[in-house]
Amino acid sequence: MPRSKTLPAELDPSARQLVTRLRRLKDHSELTMRQLAVKTGYSAKSWERYLGGTSLPPREAVEALARITGTDPVSLLALHEIAADSRDARRARPAAQQQNEQREREQEQPGSPATPHPGPPAAATARTPPPATEPAPGLFPHIALTAGIAALAVALAAALLLMLRLDDEAGQAAVTVSPRTTAASPPPSYTCRITRLDGRWSAGINKGRNTEIVYGATGADVAEAQCLLRRAGISPGGIDGMFGPLTLRAVKTFQDRAGLTVDGMLGPRSWKALRG
């Protein structure tokens, strides 16, 4: 499995926590970027940016990854909301600062050159306070904006600490177990009953059907193939009726051993060899 790249040092703590959780789910599912793109509808290049920390994934992408790995999305979506708020705050800050700086420059622009004025004597004009000593009108909005951003940052940090504490108590255990065990409903149970009928091996699960199955398929046909692969001395993982990465690897190993085309698909020839 390729080693994940180091996340950018400037990445926001909430976004870093979210990306780390998504990386764990992807690695544990053993899905490639191309397979992840097929199952979620987001391109492989997009997932490289999301899992590399260079782009915050959309809420829908987070939900899709949680769904295909059988993970409760609540804690992931909470982290995503915090990360999105923090990103929006950082984007708003430079624009507001630019507006305030422009306003201050307009206030500090020098006026037209002074000309002799036949009005009050010099003593009277000396008592008039110079305009430069007056506070710039744009200073107070700038201070209020800075204070608002600081308060938002404090609130986001407090929410993140609360989420991390909840994660330590419950979320971490959900990530380290198999995604299939965290599904909302338990998968069906299959039992291999290997017998030899009319010169053909059968596991007694799919009534002897030779239906073509491919990666991502589920059901009794997959469970039948898993039993027959195990009988042939090749482990497909669990007998769970799910054509996942382990079953795909076992099918390719069997096809190579039997002298068949190694395409990872169980068609008529592969079924015939398995039952032979």
PDB file of C-alpha atoms in Angstrom:
ATOM      1  CA  MET A   1       0.000   0.000   0.000  1.00  0.00           C
ATOM      2  CA  PRO A   2       1.601   3.382  -1.004  1.00  0.00           C
ATOM      3  CA  ARG A   3       2.617   5.605   1.855  1.00  0.00           C
ATOM      4  CA  SER A   4       0.515   8.722   2.244  1.00  0.00           C
ATOM      5  CA  LYS A   5       2.181  12.072   1.658  1.00  0.00           C
ATOM      6  CA  THR A   6       2.844  14.348   4.621  1.00  0.00           C
ATOM      7  CA  LEU A   7       0.044  16.886   5.121  1.00  0.00           C
ATOM      8  CA  PRO A   8       0.894  20.599   4.599  1.00  0.00           C
ATOM      9  CA  ALA A   9       2.234  22.255   7.758  1.00  0.00           C
ATOM     10  CA  GLU A  10      -0.133  25.227   7.343  1.00  0.00           C
ATOM     11  CA  LEU A  11      -3.226  23.000   7.286  1.00  0.00           C
ATOM     12  CA  ASP A  12      -5.919  24.024   9.798  1.00  0.00           C
ATOM     13  CA  PRO A  13      -6.115  21.624  12.822  1.00  0.00           C
ATOM     14  CA  SER A  14      -9.759  20.747  12.150  1.00  0.00           C
ATOM     15  CA  ALA A  15      -9.053  20.076   8.459  1.00  0.00           C
ATOM     16  CA  ARG A  16      -5.989  18.006   9.421  1.00  0.00           C
ATOM     17  CA  GLN A  17      -8.128  15.862  11.764  1.00  0.00           C
ATOM     18  CA  LEU A  18     -10.755  15.370   9.038  1.00  0.00           C
ATOM     19  CA  VAL A  19      -8.196  14.395   6.361  1.00  0.00           C
ATOM     20  CA  THR A  20      -6.484  11.974   8.770  1.00  0.00           C
ATOM     21  CA  ARG A  21      -9.824  10.237   9.466  1.00  0.00           C
ATOM     22  CA  LEU A  22     -10.616  10.027   5.727  1.00  0.00           C
ATOM     23  CA  ARG A  23      -7.169   8.602   4.998  1.00  0.00           C
ATOM     24  CA  ARG A  24      -7.697   5.871   7.595  1.00  0.00           C
ATOM     25  CA  LEU A  25     -11.037   4.889   6.079  1.00  0.00           C
ATOM     26  CA  LYS A  26      -9.595   4.776   2.561  1.00  0.00           C
ATOM     27  CA  ASP A  27      -6.522   2.759   3.597  1.00  0.00           C
ATOM     28  CA  HIS A  28      -8.568   0.294   5.650  1.00  0.00           C
ATOM     29  CA  SER A  29     -10.964  -0.312   2.743  1.00  0.00           C
ATOM     30  CA  GLU A  30      -7.973  -1.146   0.476  1.00  0.00           C
ATOM     31  CA  LEU A  31      -9.607   0.854  -2.329  1.00  0.00           C
ATOM     32  CA  THR A  32      -7.423   2.481  -4.979  1.00  0.00           C
ATOM     33  CA  MET A  33      -8.004   6.088  -6.047  1.00  0.00           C
ATOM     34  CA  ARG A  34      -9.650   4.841  -9.265  1.00  0.00           C
ATOM     35  CA  GLN A  35     -11.984   2.488  -7.366  1.00  0.00           C
ATOM     36  CA  LEU A  36     -12.795   5.286  -4.910  1.00  0.00           C
ATOM     37  CA  ALA A  37     -13.689   7.552  -7.846  1.00  0.00           C
ATOM     38  CA  VAL A  38     -16.029   4.920  -9.335  1.00  0.00           C
ATOM     39  CA  LYS A  39     -17.849   4.306  -6.041  1.00  0.00           C
ATOM     40  CA  THR A  40     -18.201   7.975  -4.952  1.00  0.00           C
ATOM     41  CA  GLY A  41     -18.611   9.854  -8.248  1.00  0.00           C
ATOM     42  CA  TYR A  42     -15.621  12.157  -7.533  1.00  0.00           C
ATOM     43  CA  SER A  43     -12.551  11.852  -9.791  1.00  0.00           C
ATOM     44  CA  ALA A  44      -9.291  10.239  -8.694  1.00  0.00           C
ATOM     45  CA  LYS A  45      -7.525  13.625  -9.067  1.00  0.00           C
ATOM     46  CA  SER A  46     -10.091  15.206  -6.736  1.00  0.00           C
ATOM     47  CA  TRP A  47      -9.510  12.513  -4.098  1.00  0.00           C
ATOM     48  CA  GLU A  48      -5.748  13.061  -4.386  1.00  0.00           C
ATOM     49  CA  ARG A  49      -6.326  16.725  -3.499  1.00  0.00           C
ATOM     50  CA  TYR A  50      -8.805  15.891  -0.716  1.00  0.00           C
ATOM     51  CA  LEU A  51      -6.575  13.261   0.938  1.00  0.00           C
ATOM     52  CA  GLY A  52      -3.437  15.330   0.320  1.00  0.00           C
ATOM     53  CA  GLY A  53      -4.810  18.256   2.331  1.00  0.00           C
ATOM     54  CA  THR A  54      -4.633  20.751  -0.573  1.00  0.00           C
ATOM     55  CA  SER A  55      -8.410  21.032  -0.986  1.00  0.00           C
ATOM     56  CA  LEU A  56     -11.274  20.616   1.485  1.00  0.00           C
ATOM     57  CA  PRO A  57     -13.579  17.822   0.224  1.00  0.00           C
ATOM     58  CA  PRO A  58     -17.280  18.628  -0.324  1.00  0.00           C
ATOM     59  CA  ARG A  59     -19.742  17.448   2.309  1.00  0.00           C
ATOM     60  CA  GLU A  60     -21.198  14.977  -0.220  1.00  0.00           C
ATOM     61  CA  ALA A  61     -17.764  13.393  -0.810  1.00  0.00           C
ATOM     62  CA  VAL A  62     -17.320  12.842   2.938  1.00  0.00           C
ATOM     63  CA  GLU A  63     -20.777  11.230   3.145  1.00  0.00           C
ATOM     64  CA  ALA A  64     -20.014   8.994   0.129  1.00  0.00           C
ATOM     65  CA  LEU A  65     -16.738   7.709   1.646  1.00  0.00           C
ATOM     66  CA  ALA A  66     -18.463   7.028   4.965  1.00  0.00           C
ATOM     67  CA  ARG A  67     -21.266   5.164   3.179  1.00  0.00           C
ATOM     68  CA  ILE A  68     -19.055   2.812   1.128  1.00  0.00           C
ATOM     69  CA  THR A  69     -16.899   1.995   4.172  1.00  0.00           C
ATOM     70  CA  GLY A  70     -19.893   1.450   6.470  1.00  0.00           C
ATOM     71  CA  THR A  71     -18.906   4.288   8.844  1.00  0.00           C
ATOM     72  CA  ASP A  72     -21.221   6.555  10.845  1.00  0.00           C
ATOM     73  CA  PRO A  73     -20.782   9.977   9.132  1.00  0.00           C
ATOM     74  CA  VAL A  74     -21.904  12.149  12.082  1.00  0.00           C
ATOM     75  CA  SER A  75     -18.453  12.849  13.567  1.00  0.00           C
ATOM     76  CA  LEU A  76     -16.900  13.266  10.102  1.00  0.00           C
ATOM     77  CA  LEU A  77     -19.526  15.827   9.055  1.00  0.00           C
ATOM     78  CA  ALA A  78     -19.040  17.744  12.326  1.00  0.00           C
ATOM     79  CA  LEU A  79     -15.304  17.996  11.622  1.00  0.00           C
ATOM     80  CA  HIS A  80     -16.059  19.047   8.038  1.00  0.00           C
ATOM     81  CA  GLU A  81     -18.354  21.855   9.213  1.00  0.00           C
ATOM     82  CA  ILE A  82     -15.683  23.201  11.585  1.00  0.00           C
ATOM     83  CA  ALA A  83     -13.012  23.013   8.884  1.00  0.00           C
ATOM     84  CA  ALA A  84     -15.271  24.793   6.364  1.00  0.00           C
ATOM     85  CA  ASP A  85     -16.060  27.615   8.838  1.00  0.00           C
ATOM     86  CA  SER A  86     -12.366  28.074   9.559  1.00  0.00           C
ATOM     87  CA  ARG A  87     -11.557  28.167   5.837  1.00  0.00           C
ATOM     88  CA  ASP A  88     -14.259  30.785   5.163  1.00  0.00           C
ATOM     89  CA  ALA A  89     -12.983  32.929   8.035  1.00  0.00           C
ATOM     90  CA  ARG A  90      -9.450  32.867   6.611  1.00  0.00           C
ATOM     91  CA  ARG A  91     -10.733  33.827   3.156  1.00  0.00           C
ATOM     92  CA  ALA A  92     -12.778  36.756   4.503  1.00  0.00           C
ATOM     93  CA  ARG A  93      -9.881  38.178   6.554  1.00  0.00           C
ATOM     94  CA  PRO A  94      -7.586  39.349   3.675  1.00  0.00           C
ATOM     95  CA  ALA A  95     -10.476  40.997   1.781  1.00  0.00           C
ATOM     96  CA  ALA A  96     -11.589  42.918   4.879  1.00  0.00           C
ATOM     97  CA  GLN A  97      -8.013  43.986   5.633  1.00  0.00           C
ATOM     98  CA  GLN A  98      -7.574  45.190   2.056  1.00  0.00           C
ATOM     99  CA  GLN A  99     -10.719  47.322   2.280  1.00  0.00           C
ATOM    100  CA  ASN A 100      -9.568  48.859   5.584  1.00  0.00           C
ATOM    101  CA  GLU A 101      -6.084  49.595   4.223  1.00  0.00           C
ATOM    102  CA  GLN A 102      -7.614  51.287   1.156  1.00  0.00           C
ATOM    103  CA  ARG A 103      -9.836  53.373   3.424  1.00  0.00           C
ATOM    104  CA  GLU A 104      -6.832  54.399   5.570  1.00  0.00           C
ATOM    105  CA  ARG A 105      -4.796  55.373   2.504  1.00  0.00           C
ATOM    106  CA  GLU A 106      -7.639  57.586   1.299  1.00  0.00           C
ATOM    107  CA  GLN A 107      -7.722  59.314   4.702  1.00  0.00           C
ATOM    108  CA  GLU A 108      -3.937  59.855   4.721  1.00  0.00           C
ATOM    109  CA  GLN A 109      -3.691  61.348   1.190  1.00  0.00           C
ATOM    110  CA  PRO A 110      -2.289  64.945   1.423  1.00  0.00           C
ATOM    111  CA  GLY A 111      -4.562  67.797   0.385  1.00  0.00           C
ATOM    112  CA  SER A 112      -3.778  70.608  -2.025  1.00  0.00           C
ATOM    113  CA  PRO A 113      -0.770  72.936  -1.224  1.00  0.00           C
ATOM    114  CA  ALA A 114      -1.532  75.612   1.336  1.00  0.00           C
ATOM    115  CA  THR A 115      -2.030  79.115   0.013  1.00  0.00           C
ATOM    116  CA  PRO A 116      -1.917  82.431   1.922  1.00  0.00           C
ATOM    117  CA  HIS A 117      -5.270  83.192   3.426  1.00  0.00           C
ATOM    118  CA  PRO A 118      -6.295  86.673   4.421  1.00  0.00           C
ATOM    119  CA  GLY A 119      -8.351  85.335   7.291  1.00  0.00           C
ATOM    120  CA  PRO A 120      -7.431  85.099  10.986  1.00  0.00           C
ATOM    121  CA  PRO A 121      -3.924  85.924  12.153  1.00  0.00           C
ATOM    122  CA  ALA A 122      -1.260  83.254  12.660  1.00  0.00           C
ATOM    123  CA  ALA A 123      -1.965  83.049  16.360  1.00  0.00           C
ATOM    124  CA  ALA A 124      -5.565  82.025  15.706  1.00  0.00           C
ATOM    125  CA  THR A 125      -4.628  79.420  13.128  1.00  0.00           C
ATOM    126  CA  ALA A 126      -2.049  77.912  15.464  1.00  0.00           C
ATOM    127  CA  ARG A 127      -4.806  77.006  17.912  1.00  0.00           C
ATOM    128  CA  THR A 128      -6.622  74.919  15.248  1.00  0.00           C
ATOM    129  CA  PRO A 129      -5.743  71.239  15.766  1.00  0.00           C
ATOM    130  CA  PRO A 130      -4.109  69.722  12.667  1.00  0.00           C
ATOM    131  CA  PRO A 131      -6.257  67.174  10.770  1.00  0.00           C
ATOM    132  CA  ALA A 132      -3.465  64.592  10.947  1.00  0.00           C
ATOM    133  CA  THR A 133      -4.046  64.142  14.678  1.00  0.00           C
ATOM    134  CA  GLU A 134      -7.640  63.022  14.151  1.00  0.00           C
ATOM    135  CA  PRO A 135      -8.213  59.227  14.252  1.00  0.00           C
ATOM    136  CA  ALA A 136      -8.726  57.628  10.848  1.00  0.00           C
ATOM    137  CA  PRO A 137     -12.401  56.724  10.308  1.00  0.00           C
ATOM    138  CA  GLY A 138     -11.442  53.256   9.025  1.00  0.00           C
ATOM    139  CA  LEU A 139      -9.548  52.339  12.216  1.00  0.00           C
ATOM    140  CA  PHE A 140     -12.559  51.415  14.339  1.00  0.00           C
ATOM    141  CA  PRO A 141     -14.170  49.000  11.789  1.00  0.00           C
ATOM    142  CA  HIS A 142     -10.763  47.363  11.423  1.00  0.00           C
ATOM    143  CA  ILE A 143     -10.525  46.786  15.179  1.00  0.00           C
ATOM    144  CA  ALA A 144     -14.102  45.457  15.331  1.00  0.00           C
ATOM    145  CA  LEU A 145     -13.428  43.060  12.456  1.00  0.00           C
ATOM    146  CA  THR A 146     -10.230  41.787  14.070  1.00  0.00           C
ATOM    147  CA  ALA A 147     -12.047  41.230  17.380  1.00  0.00           C
ATOM    148  CA  GLY A 148     -14.857  39.364  15.612  1.00  0.00           C
ATOM    149  CA  ILE A 149     -12.396  37.075  13.817  1.00  0.00           C
ATOM    150  CA  ALA A 150     -10.574  36.375  17.089  1.00  0.00           C
ATOM    151  CA  ALA A 151     -13.857  35.452  18.811  1.00  0.00           C
ATOM    152  CA  LEU A 152     -14.753  33.134  15.937  1.00  0.00           C
ATOM    153  CA  ALA A 153     -11.347  31.439  16.155  1.00  0.00           C
ATOM    154  CA  VAL A 154     -11.784  30.867  19.907  1.00  0.00           C
ATOM    155  CA  ALA A 155     -15.254  29.357  19.366  1.00  0.00           C
ATOM    156  CA  LEU A 156     -13.976  27.054  16.619  1.00  0.00           C
ATOM    157  CA  ALA A 157     -11.058  25.909  18.783  1.00  0.00           C
ATOM    158  CA  ALA A 158     -13.404  25.091  21.669  1.00  0.00           C
ATOM    159  CA  ALA A 159     -15.700  23.091  19.389  1.00  0.00           C
ATOM    160  CA  LEU A 160     -12.726  21.214  17.940  1.00  0.00           C
ATOM    161  CA  LEU A 161     -11.430  20.295  21.404  1.00  0.00           C
ATOM    162  CA  LEU A 162     -14.881  18.962  22.313  1.00  0.00           C
ATOM    163  CA  MET A 163     -15.001  16.839  19.134  1.00  0.00           C
ATOM    164  CA  LEU A 164     -11.503  15.475  19.777  1.00  0.00           C
ATOM    165  CA  ARG A 165     -12.472  14.491  23.326  1.00  0.00           C
ATOM    166  CA  LEU A 166     -15.569  12.657  22.053  1.00  0.00           C
ATOM    167  CA  ASP A 167     -13.426  10.981  19.381  1.00  0.00           C
ATOM    168  CA  ASP A 168     -10.989   9.673  22.014  1.00  0.00           C
ATOM    169  CA  GLU A 169     -13.838   7.961  23.871  1.00  0.00           C
ATOM    170  CA  ALA A 170     -15.807   6.464  20.985  1.00  0.00           C
ATOM    171  CA  GLY A 171     -14.734   7.514  17.486  1.00  0.00           C
ATOM    172  CA  GLN A 172     -11.262   5.918  17.476  1.00  0.00           C
ATOM    173  CA  ALA A 173     -12.595   2.429  18.092  1.00  0.00           C
ATOM    174  CA  ALA A 174     -14.992   2.787  15.157  1.00  0.00           C
ATOM    175  CA  VAL A 175     -12.103   3.625  12.795  1.00  0.00           C
ATOM    176  CA  THR A 176      -9.833   0.723  13.785  1.00  0.00           C
ATOM    177  CA  VAL A 177     -12.383  -2.041  13.249  1.00  0.00           C
ATOM    178  CA  SER A 178     -13.357  -3.462   9.892  1.00  0.00           C
ATOM    179  CA  PRO A 179     -15.784  -1.181   7.971  1.00  0.00           C
ATOM    180  CA  ARG A 180     -18.095  -4.131   7.412  1.00  0.00           C
ATOM    181  CA  THR A 181     -18.601  -4.575  11.162  1.00  0.00           C
ATOM    182  CA  THR A 182     -19.816  -0.977  11.560  1.00  0.00           C
ATOM    183  CA  ALA A 183     -22.588  -1.242   8.977  1.00  0.00           C
ATOM    184  CA  ALA A 184     -26.094  -0.376  10.072  1.00  0.00           C
ATOM    185  CA  SER A 185     -27.375  -3.912   9.368  1.00  0.00           C
ATOM    186  CA  PRO A 186     -25.338  -7.148   9.654  1.00  0.00           C
ATOM    187  CA  PRO A 187     -24.486  -8.893   6.378  1.00  0.00           C
ATOM    188  CA  PRO A 188     -26.076 -12.291   5.640  1.00  0.00           C
ATOM    189  CA  SER A 189     -24.300 -15.359   6.974  1.00  0.00           C
ATOM    190  CA  TYR A 190     -23.050 -18.081   4.627  1.00  0.00           C
ATOM    191  CA  THR A 191     -21.834 -21.587   5.463  1.00  0.00           C
ATOM    192  CA  CYS A 192     -19.681 -23.658   3.114  1.00  0.00           C
ATOM    193  CA  ARG A 193     -21.008 -27.207   2.628  1.00  0.00           C
ATOM    194  CA  ILE A 194     -18.522 -28.586   0.106  1.00  0.00           C
ATOM    195  CA  THR A 195     -19.848 -31.640  -1.771  1.00  0.00           C
ATOM    196  CA  ARG A 196     -19.113 -33.393  -5.065  1.00  0.00           C
ATOM    197  CA  LEU A 197     -22.215 -33.729  -7.274  1.00  0.00           C
ATOM    198  CA  ASP A 198     -22.056 -35.265 -10.751  1.00  0.00           C
ATOM    199  CA  GLY A 199     -18.301 -34.748 -10.834  1.00  0.00           C
ATOM    200  CA  ARG A 200     -18.551 -31.025  -9.948  1.00  0.00           C
ATOM    201  CA  TRP A 201     -17.688 -29.277  -6.682  1.00  0.00           C
ATOM    202  CA  SER A 202     -20.451 -27.301  -4.963  1.00  0.00           C
ATOM    203  CA  ALA A 203     -20.667 -25.271  -1.759  1.00  0.00           C
ATOM    204  CA  GLY A 204     -24.460 -25.597  -1.592  1.00  0.00           C
ATOM    205  CA  ILE A 205     -25.090 -21.827  -1.552  1.00  0.00           C
ATOM    206  CA  ASN A 206     -26.174 -20.743  -5.063  1.00  0.00           C
ATOM    207  CA  LYS A 207     -27.708 -24.026  -6.336  1.00  0.00           C
ATOM    208  CA  GLY A 208     -24.885 -24.649  -8.780  1.00  0.00           C
ATOM    209  CA  ARG A 209     -25.278 -21.427 -10.808  1.00  0.00           C
ATOM    210  CA  ASN A 210     -22.308 -20.171 -12.831  1.00  0.00           C
ATOM    211  CA  THR A 211     -23.376 -16.528 -12.977  1.00  0.00           C
ATOM    212  CA  GLU A 212     -20.638 -14.134 -14.109  1.00  0.00           C
ATOM    213  CA  ILE A 213     -19.533 -11.916 -11.220  1.00  0.00           C
ATOM    214  CA  VAL A 214     -17.029  -9.063 -11.024  1.00  0.00           C
ATOM    215  CA  TYR A 215     -15.383  -6.850  -8.423  1.00  0.00           C
ATOM    216  CA  GLY A 216     -17.967  -5.082  -6.247  1.00  0.00           C
ATOM    217  CA  ALA A 217     -20.638  -7.805  -6.616  1.00  0.00           C
ATOM    218  CA  THR A 218     -22.434  -9.212  -3.554  1.00  0.00           C
ATOM    219  CA  GLY A 219     -24.678 -12.143  -2.715  1.00  0.00           C
ATOM    220  CA  ALA A 220     -24.867 -15.922  -2.800  1.00  0.00           C
ATOM    221  CA  ASP A 221     -22.893 -16.295  -6.057  1.00  0.00           C
ATOM    222  CA  VAL A 222     -19.916 -14.485  -4.496  1.00  0.00           C
ATOM    223  CA  ALA A 223     -20.167 -16.608  -1.331  1.00  0.00           C
ATOM    224  CA  GLU A 224     -20.227 -19.810  -3.476  1.00  0.00           C
ATOM    225  CA  ALA A 225     -17.056 -18.683  -5.261  1.00  0.00           C
ATOM    226  CA  GLN A 226     -15.366 -17.804  -1.944  1.00  0.00           C
ATOM    227  CA  CYS A 227     -16.065 -21.316  -0.606  1.00  0.00           C
ATOM    228  CA  LEU A 228     -14.676 -22.955  -3.756  1.00  0.00           C
ATOM    229  CA  LEU A 229     -11.579 -20.718  -3.685  1.00  0.00           C
ATOM    230  CA  ARG A 230     -10.960 -21.749  -0.091  1.00  0.00           C
ATOM    231  CA  ARG A 231     -11.410 -25.428  -1.106  1.00  0.00           C
ATOM    232  CA  ALA A 232      -8.725 -24.844  -3.772  1.00  0.00           C
ATOM    233  CA  GLY A 233      -6.330 -23.666  -1.041  1.00  0.00           C
ATOM    234  CA  ILE A 234      -6.593 -19.929  -1.757  1.00  0.00           C
ATOM    235  CA  SER A 235      -7.947 -17.645   0.967  1.00  0.00           C
ATOM    236  CA  PRO A 236     -10.528 -15.062  -0.227  1.00  0.00           C
ATOM    237  CA  GLY A 237     -10.822 -13.530   3.251  1.00  0.00           C
ATOM    238  CA  GLY A 238     -14.170 -14.115   4.961  1.00  0.00           C
ATOM    239  CA  ILE A 239     -17.131 -15.972   3.470  1.00  0.00           C
ATOM    240  CA  ASP A 240     -19.257 -12.815   3.464  1.00  0.00           C
ATOM    241  CA  GLY A 241     -20.649 -12.690  -0.088  1.00  0.00           C
ATOM    242  CA  MET A 242     -18.787  -9.441  -0.879  1.00  0.00           C
ATOM    243  CA  PHE A 243     -16.426  -9.333  -3.897  1.00  0.00           C
ATOM    244  CA  GLY A 244     -13.838  -7.046  -2.304  1.00  0.00           C
ATOM    245  CA  PRO A 245     -10.047  -6.631  -2.643  1.00  0.00           C
ATOM    246  CA  LEU A 246      -9.175  -9.927  -0.892  1.00  0.00           C
ATOM    247  CA  THR A 247     -11.595 -11.949  -3.048  1.00  0.00           C
ATOM    248  CA  LEU A 248     -10.306 -10.194  -6.187  1.00  0.00           C
ATOM    249  CA  ARG A 249      -6.734 -11.136  -5.286  1.00  0.00           C
ATOM    250  CA  ALA A 250      -7.770 -14.758  -4.637  1.00  0.00           C
ATOM    251  CA  VAL A 251      -9.596 -14.989  -8.026  1.00  0.00           C
ATOM    252  CA  LYS A 252      -6.547 -13.673  -9.900  1.00  0.00           C
ATOM    253  CA  THR A 253      -4.273 -16.123  -8.076  1.00  0.00           C
ATOM    254  CA  PHE A 254      -6.575 -19.023  -9.008  1.00  0.00           C
ATOM    255  CA  GLN A 255      -6.809 -17.911 -12.646  1.00  0.00           C
ATOM    256  CA  ASP A 256      -3.026 -17.673 -12.902  1.00  0.00           C
ATOM    257  CA  ARG A 257      -2.609 -21.113 -11.319  1.00  0.00           C
ATOM    258  CA  ALA A 258      -5.256 -22.647 -13.655  1.00  0.00           C
ATOM    259  CA  GLY A 259      -3.706 -21.109 -16.798  1.00  0.00           C
ATOM    260  CA  LEU A 260      -6.709 -18.860 -17.434  1.00  0.00           C
ATOM    261  CA  THR A 261      -6.833 -15.200 -18.448  1.00  0.00           C
ATOM    262  CA  VAL A 262      -6.050 -13.213 -15.285  1.00  0.00           C
ATOM    263  CA  ASP A 263      -8.790 -10.557 -15.388  1.00  0.00           C
ATOM    264  CA  GLY A 264     -10.314 -10.901 -11.903  1.00  0.00           C
ATOM    265  CA  MET A 265     -13.745 -11.795 -13.360  1.00  0.00           C
ATOM    266  CA  LEU A 266     -15.492 -15.097 -12.654  1.00  0.00           C
ATOM    267  CA  GLY A 267     -16.935 -16.153 -15.996  1.00  0.00           C
ATOM    268  CA  PRO A 268     -17.894 -19.591 -17.412  1.00  0.00           C
ATOM    269  CA  ARG A 269     -14.292 -20.825 -17.755  1.00  0.00           C
ATOM    270  CA  SER A 270     -13.277 -19.749 -14.258  1.00  0.00           C
ATOM    271  CA  TRP A 271     -16.418 -21.348 -12.772  1.00  0.00           C
ATOM    272  CA  LYS A 272     -15.728 -24.564 -14.683  1.00  0.00           C
ATOM    273  CA  ALA A 273     -12.174 -24.677 -13.309  1.00  0.00           C
ATOM    274  CA  LEU A 274     -13.397 -23.964  -9.764  1.00  0.00           C
ATOM    275  CA  ARG A 275     -16.022 -26.702  -9.906  1.00  0.00           C
ATOM    276  CA  GLY A 276     -13.735 -29.157 -11.718  1.00  0.00           C
TER     277      GLY A 276
END
